[in-house]
PDB file of C-alpha atoms in Angstrom:
ATOM      1  CA  MET A 273       0.000   0.000   0.000  1.00  0.00           C
ATOM      2  CA  ARG A 274       1.357   3.350  -0.952  1.00  0.00           C
ATOM      3  CA  ARG A 275       1.976   5.741   1.894  1.00  0.00           C
ATOM      4  CA  LEU A 276       0.376   9.120   1.439  1.00  0.00           C
ATOM      5  CA  VAL A 277       2.598  11.927   2.490  1.00  0.00           C
ATOM      6  CA  ALA A 278       1.678  15.552   2.329  1.00  0.00           C
ATOM      7  CA  LEU A 279       4.136  18.370   2.568  1.00  0.00           C
ATOM      8  CA  PHE A 280       2.923  21.800   3.506  1.00  0.00           C
ATOM      9  CA  LEU A 281       4.685  25.008   2.872  1.00  0.00           C
ATOM     10  CA  THR A 282       4.184  28.230   4.721  1.00  0.00           C
ATOM     11  CA  ALA A 283       5.707  31.217   3.015  1.00  0.00           C
ATOM     12  CA  LEU A 284       5.583  34.937   2.955  1.00  0.00           C
ATOM     13  CA  VAL A 285       4.693  36.263  -0.456  1.00  0.00           C
ATOM     14  CA  LEU A 286       6.460  39.280  -1.835  1.00  0.00           C
ATOM     15  CA  ALA A 287       3.694  41.775  -2.530  1.00  0.00           C
ATOM     16  CA  THR A 288       5.653  44.734  -1.278  1.00  0.00           C
ATOM     17  CA  LEU A 289       8.842  45.003   0.702  1.00  0.00           C
ATOM     18  CA  ALA A 290       6.748  45.303   3.877  1.00  0.00           C
ATOM     19  CA  PRO A 291       7.426  42.375   6.215  1.00  0.00           C
ATOM     20  CA  GLN A 292       3.688  42.071   6.961  1.00  0.00           C
ATOM     21  CA  ALA A 293       2.834  40.686   3.495  1.00  0.00           C
ATOM     22  CA  GLU A 294       1.930  37.092   4.314  1.00  0.00           C
ATOM     23  CA  ALA A 295       0.112  34.128   2.777  1.00  0.00           C
ATOM     24  CA  GLN A 296      -0.135  30.595   4.097  1.00  0.00           C
ATOM     25  CA  THR A 297      -1.088  27.279   2.593  1.00  0.00           C
ATOM     26  CA  SER A 298      -3.117  25.037   4.841  1.00  0.00           C
ATOM     27  CA  GLU A 299      -4.874  22.757   2.348  1.00  0.00           C
ATOM     28  CA  PRO A 300      -3.667  19.140   2.475  1.00  0.00           C
ATOM     29  CA  ASP A 301      -1.897  18.144  -0.707  1.00  0.00           C
ATOM     30  CA  SER A 302       0.683  15.582  -1.732  1.00  0.00           C
ATOM     31  CA  ARG A 303       2.871  18.307  -3.170  1.00  0.00           C
ATOM     32  CA  VAL A 304       4.521  21.408  -1.769  1.00  0.00           C
ATOM     33  CA  ARG A 305       2.926  24.733  -2.608  1.00  0.00           C
ATOM     34  CA  ALA A 306       3.952  28.221  -1.649  1.00  0.00           C
ATOM     35  CA  GLN A 307       0.562  29.762  -2.237  1.00  0.00           C
ATOM     36  CA  LYS A 308      -3.011  28.506  -2.079  1.00  0.00           C
ATOM     37  CA  PRO A 309      -4.078  27.004  -5.390  1.00  0.00           C
ATOM     38  CA  ASP A 310      -5.802  29.769  -7.295  1.00  0.00           C
ATOM     39  CA  SER A 311      -6.251  30.483 -10.974  1.00  0.00           C
ATOM     40  CA  ARG A 312      -3.938  33.489 -10.779  1.00  0.00           C
ATOM     41  CA  LEU A 313      -1.086  31.569  -9.136  1.00  0.00           C
ATOM     42  CA  ARG A 314      -1.017  28.219 -10.960  1.00  0.00           C
ATOM     43  CA  GLY A 315       2.421  28.764 -12.436  1.00  0.00           C
ATOM     44  CA  VAL A 316       3.978  29.926  -9.190  1.00  0.00           C
ATOM     45  CA  GLY A 317       3.720  26.856  -6.916  1.00  0.00           C
ATOM     46  CA  LYS A 318       6.541  25.230  -4.907  1.00  0.00           C
ATOM     47  CA  ARG A 319       8.262  28.488  -4.119  1.00  0.00           C
ATOM     48  CA  VAL A 320       9.319  30.505  -1.070  1.00  0.00           C
ATOM     49  CA  VAL A 321       9.938  34.186  -1.734  1.00  0.00           C
ATOM     50  CA  PHE A 322      12.191  36.401   0.364  1.00  0.00           C
ATOM     51  CA  SER A 323      12.748  40.134   0.112  1.00  0.00           C
ATOM     52  CA  THR A 324      14.964  42.717   1.703  1.00  0.00           C
ATOM     53  CA  GLY A 325      16.484  46.076   0.947  1.00  0.00           C
ATOM     54  CA  ALA A 326      20.024  47.301   1.381  1.00  0.00           C
ATOM     55  CA  GLY A 327      20.998  43.871   2.712  1.00  0.00           C
ATOM     56  CA  ASP A 328      18.903  44.276   5.887  1.00  0.00           C
ATOM     57  CA  ALA A 329      18.319  41.116   7.894  1.00  0.00           C
ATOM     58  CA  ARG A 330      14.811  39.653   7.625  1.00  0.00           C
ATOM     59  CA  PRO A 331      13.111  36.825   9.508  1.00  0.00           C
ATOM     60  CA  SER A 332      13.545  33.292   8.247  1.00  0.00           C
ATOM     61  CA  ARG A 333      10.798  31.500   6.336  1.00  0.00           C
ATOM     62  CA  PHE A 334       9.961  27.887   6.937  1.00  0.00           C
ATOM     63  CA  VAL A 335       8.746  24.804   5.168  1.00  0.00           C
ATOM     64  CA  ILE A 336       6.483  22.587   7.255  1.00  0.00           C
ATOM     65  CA  VAL A 337       6.997  18.893   6.531  1.00  0.00           C
ATOM     66  CA  ARG A 338       4.089  16.714   7.699  1.00  0.00           C
ATOM     67  CA  ASN A 339       3.704  12.939   7.478  1.00  0.00           C
ATOM     68  CA  GLN A 340       0.083  12.076   6.746  1.00  0.00           C
ATOM     69  CA  GLY A 341       0.854   8.444   6.025  1.00  0.00           C
ATOM     70  CA  GLY A 342       0.589   5.438   8.296  1.00  0.00           C
ATOM     71  CA  GLY A 343       4.303   4.586   8.423  1.00  0.00           C
ATOM     72  CA  THR A 344       7.546   6.373   9.215  1.00  0.00           C
ATOM     73  CA  MET A 345       8.678   8.978   6.699  1.00  0.00           C
ATOM     74  CA  ASN A 346      12.418   9.572   6.396  1.00  0.00           C
ATOM     75  CA  VAL A 347      13.532  12.975   5.105  1.00  0.00           C
ATOM     76  CA  GLY A 348      17.005  14.094   4.190  1.00  0.00           C
ATOM     77  CA  PRO A 349      19.611  15.046   3.924  1.00  0.00           C
ATOM     78  CA  VAL A 350      18.035  18.467   3.284  1.00  0.00           C
ATOM     79  CA  THR A 351      20.235  20.542   0.964  1.00  0.00           C
ATOM     80  CA  ILE A 352      20.202  23.904  -0.785  1.00  0.00           C
ATOM     81  CA  THR A 353      21.539  23.956  -4.349  1.00  0.00           C
ATOM     82  CA  GLY A 354      21.449  26.221  -7.366  1.00  0.00           C
ATOM     83  CA  THR A 355      22.875  29.411  -8.791  1.00  0.00           C
ATOM     84  CA  ASN A 356      22.726  31.454  -5.576  1.00  0.00           C
ATOM     85  CA  ALA A 357      22.698  28.643  -3.000  1.00  0.00           C
ATOM     86  CA  SER A 358      25.262  30.466  -0.834  1.00  0.00           C
ATOM     87  CA  SER A 359      22.748  33.304  -0.268  1.00  0.00           C
ATOM     88  CA  PHE A 360      20.284  30.902   1.394  1.00  0.00           C
ATOM     89  CA  SER A 361      20.965  28.753   4.437  1.00  0.00           C
ATOM     90  CA  LEU A 362      19.235  26.781   7.129  1.00  0.00           C
ATOM     91  CA  GLU A 363      18.373  29.186   9.962  1.00  0.00           C
ATOM     92  CA  ASP A 364      20.084  27.051  12.591  1.00  0.00           C
ATOM     93  CA  PRO A 365      23.388  25.579  11.366  1.00  0.00           C
ATOM     94  CA  ALA A 366      22.975  22.870  14.021  1.00  0.00           C
ATOM     95  CA  GLN A 367      19.544  21.915  12.625  1.00  0.00           C
ATOM     96  CA  ASP A 368      19.381  18.248  11.796  1.00  0.00           C
ATOM     97  CA  THR A 369      19.228  17.877   8.006  1.00  0.00           C
ATOM     98  CA  THR A 370      18.046  14.270   8.253  1.00  0.00           C
ATOM     99  CA  PHE A 371      14.984  13.373  10.299  1.00  0.00           C
ATOM    100  CA  SER A 372      12.175  10.842  10.595  1.00  0.00           C
ATOM    101  CA  LEU A 373       8.510  11.591  11.142  1.00  0.00           C
ATOM    102  CA  GLY A 374       5.932   9.182  12.517  1.00  0.00           C
ATOM    103  CA  PRO A 375       2.307   9.387  11.398  1.00  0.00           C
ATOM    104  CA  ASP A 376       0.893  12.932  11.800  1.00  0.00           C
ATOM    105  CA  GLU A 377       4.231  14.335  13.015  1.00  0.00           C
ATOM    106  CA  VAL A 378       5.509  17.707  11.787  1.00  0.00           C
ATOM    107  CA  GLN A 379       8.993  19.195  11.340  1.00  0.00           C
ATOM    108  CA  ASN A 380       9.845  22.790  10.424  1.00  0.00           C
ATOM    109  CA  VAL A 381      12.760  23.438   8.078  1.00  0.00           C
ATOM    110  CA  GLU A 382      13.717  27.097   8.521  1.00  0.00           C
ATOM    111  CA  VAL A 383      15.503  28.910   5.707  1.00  0.00           C
ATOM    112  CA  LEU A 384      17.305  32.251   5.906  1.00  0.00           C
ATOM    113  CA  PHE A 385      18.057  34.661   3.046  1.00  0.00           C
ATOM    114  CA  ASP A 386      21.333  36.595   3.336  1.00  0.00           C
ATOM    115  CA  PRO A 387      22.241  38.297   0.054  1.00  0.00           C
ATOM    116  CA  SER A 388      25.472  39.766   1.495  1.00  0.00           C
ATOM    117  CA  GLY A 389      24.553  43.291   0.428  1.00  0.00           C
ATOM    118  CA  ALA A 390      24.562  42.804  -3.347  1.00  0.00           C
ATOM    119  CA  ALA A 391      21.345  44.102  -4.933  1.00  0.00           C
ATOM    120  CA  GLY A 392      19.511  41.822  -7.337  1.00  0.00           C
ATOM    121  CA  ARG A 393      17.480  38.651  -7.764  1.00  0.00           C
ATOM    122  CA  TYR A 394      18.541  35.366  -6.200  1.00  0.00           C
ATOM    123  CA  ASP A 395      17.501  31.800  -7.028  1.00  0.00           C
ATOM    124  CA  ALA A 396      18.189  28.443  -5.349  1.00  0.00           C
ATOM    125  CA  VAL A 397      16.424  25.147  -4.577  1.00  0.00           C
ATOM    126  CA  LEU A 398      15.628  23.515  -1.230  1.00  0.00           C
ATOM    127  CA  ASN A 399      15.841  19.737  -1.755  1.00  0.00           C
ATOM    128  CA  LEU A 400      13.807  17.464   0.547  1.00  0.00           C
ATOM    129  CA  PRO A 401      14.545  13.801  -0.279  1.00  0.00           C
ATOM    130  CA  THR A 402      11.948  11.389   1.183  1.00  0.00           C
ATOM    131  CA  ASN A 403      11.220   7.677   1.182  1.00  0.00           C
ATOM    132  CA  GLU A 404       7.756   8.421  -0.242  1.00  0.00           C
ATOM    133  CA  ALA A 405       6.798   6.252  -3.203  1.00  0.00           C
ATOM    134  CA  PRO A 406       8.190   6.187  -5.785  1.00  0.00           C
ATOM    135  CA  ALA A 407      11.515   5.470  -4.091  1.00  0.00           C
ATOM    136  CA  GLY A 408      13.999   8.306  -4.168  1.00  0.00           C
ATOM    137  CA  THR A 409      11.394  11.081  -4.319  1.00  0.00           C
ATOM    138  CA  VAL A 410      12.981  14.509  -3.884  1.00  0.00           C
ATOM    139  CA  VAL A 411      10.582  17.382  -3.311  1.00  0.00           C
ATOM    140  CA  GLN A 412      12.137  20.590  -4.596  1.00  0.00           C
ATOM    141  CA  VAL A 413      11.098  24.007  -3.331  1.00  0.00           C
ATOM    142  CA  ARG A 414      12.312  27.060  -5.279  1.00  0.00           C
ATOM    143  CA  LEU A 415      13.898  29.723  -3.108  1.00  0.00           C
ATOM    144  CA  LYS A 416      13.600  33.165  -4.665  1.00  0.00           C
ATOM    145  CA  GLY A 417      15.047  36.325  -3.173  1.00  0.00           C
ATOM    146  CA  LEU A 418      15.041  39.981  -4.071  1.00  0.00           C
ATOM    147  CA  ASN A 419      17.498  42.412  -2.501  1.00  0.00           C
ATOM    148  CA  ALA A 420      16.734  46.023  -3.400  1.00  0.00           C
ATOM    149  CA  ASP A 421      19.283  48.831  -3.232  1.00  0.00           C
ATOM    150  CA  GLY A 422      17.003  50.554  -0.720  1.00  0.00           C
ATOM    151  CA  TYR A 423      13.429  51.362   0.182  1.00  0.00           C
ATOM    152  CA  GLU A 424      12.607  54.634  -1.555  1.00  0.00           C
ATOM    153  CA  MET A 425      12.355  56.143  -5.016  1.00  0.00           C
ATOM    154  CA  GLU A 426      15.013  54.961  -7.490  1.00  0.00           C
ATOM    155  CA  LEU A 427      16.411  52.493  -4.929  1.00  0.00           C
ATOM    156  CA  GLU A 428      13.264  50.353  -5.073  1.00  0.00           C
ATOM    157  CA  PRO A 429      13.197  47.360  -7.428  1.00  0.00           C
ATOM    158  CA  THR A 430      11.401  47.711 -10.734  1.00  0.00           C
ATOM    159  CA  LEU A 431       8.036  46.045 -11.253  1.00  0.00           C
ATOM    160  CA  TYR A 432       9.758  43.730 -13.742  1.00  0.00           C
ATOM    161  CA  LYS A 433      12.204  42.516 -11.053  1.00  0.00           C
ATOM    162  CA  ILE A 434       9.382  41.967  -8.568  1.00  0.00           C
ATOM    163  CA  LEU A 435       7.254  39.999 -11.045  1.00  0.00           C
ATOM    164  CA  THR A 436      10.113  37.808 -12.260  1.00  0.00           C
ATOM    165  CA  THR A 437      11.169  37.096  -8.666  1.00  0.00           C
ATOM    166  CA  LEU A 438       7.607  35.937  -7.988  1.00  0.00           C
ATOM    167  CA  GLY A 439       7.840  33.632 -11.001  1.00  0.00           C
ATOM    168  CA  TYR A 440       5.875  35.561 -13.592  1.00  0.00           C
ATOM    169  CA  GLU A 441       7.355  36.385 -16.971  1.00  0.00           C
ATOM    170  CA  PRO A 442       5.687  39.640 -17.955  1.00  0.00           C
ATOM    171  CA  GLY A 443       5.218  40.077 -21.685  1.00  0.00           C
ATOM    172  CA  VAL A 444       5.544  43.832 -21.417  1.00  0.00           C
ATOM    173  CA  GLY A 445       8.606  46.027 -21.568  1.00  0.00           C
ATOM    174  CA  ASP A 446      12.213  45.393 -22.400  1.00  0.00           C
ATOM    175  CA  PRO A 447      14.113  43.625 -19.575  1.00  0.00           C
ATOM    176  CA  ASN A 448      17.407  44.831 -21.085  1.00  0.00           C
ATOM    177  CA  ARG A 449      16.371  48.456 -20.963  1.00  0.00           C
ATOM    178  CA  PHE A 450      14.622  48.354 -17.574  1.00  0.00           C
ATOM    179  CA  PRO A 451      16.400  45.674 -15.546  1.00  0.00           C
TER     180      PRO A 451
END
C-alpha cells in the first residue's frame, strides 16, 4: 500500500517590501505549494519568496513537513543547491538535516536569506529527499530572493524585477532596458 505523504509550505509572499505581506497554505496536498491554489497563481507553486532592501536582515521562512501516512517517513539530507545557494541557508546551522517523522508528526525546516549586500534577484532550490513512493522522491522548493538597493524612489526594485522574482514572466517592456 502506498503511503500518502503531504508536505505543507508556509511562506511569505512578496507583494511589497513590507514584512507584513503574508500568505499561508493550509490545504492538504501531496505536493509542496507556496501559495493557495488559485487560478492566478497556478504557475507559481513550490516556491518561497524572500525580500529585503540594502541587505537588511529579515526573519527566516519555513517549510512545514508533515507525514500524513501510516508509516515512518524519512527525510534528508536536506540541501540547498542552485545558482545562488550560498545566499540561502538553514536558519540554525545545528539543525538536523536528516529526520524521521511518525504518522501525523511535523517538522519545520527554517531557511534564511542573506544576500550579502549585493542588490539583485537570487535563485536556489531547497531539496527534501523522502522515502515516499516512488523510491527516491525529492521534493524541490524554489527559493527566490530579491534584494533592493534601498526602500525609496530609485532604490526600489522595478516592477519587472518583482514579477520575475515571484515567477511571472511579464510580456511587457524590455528587460534589457529596464532591468
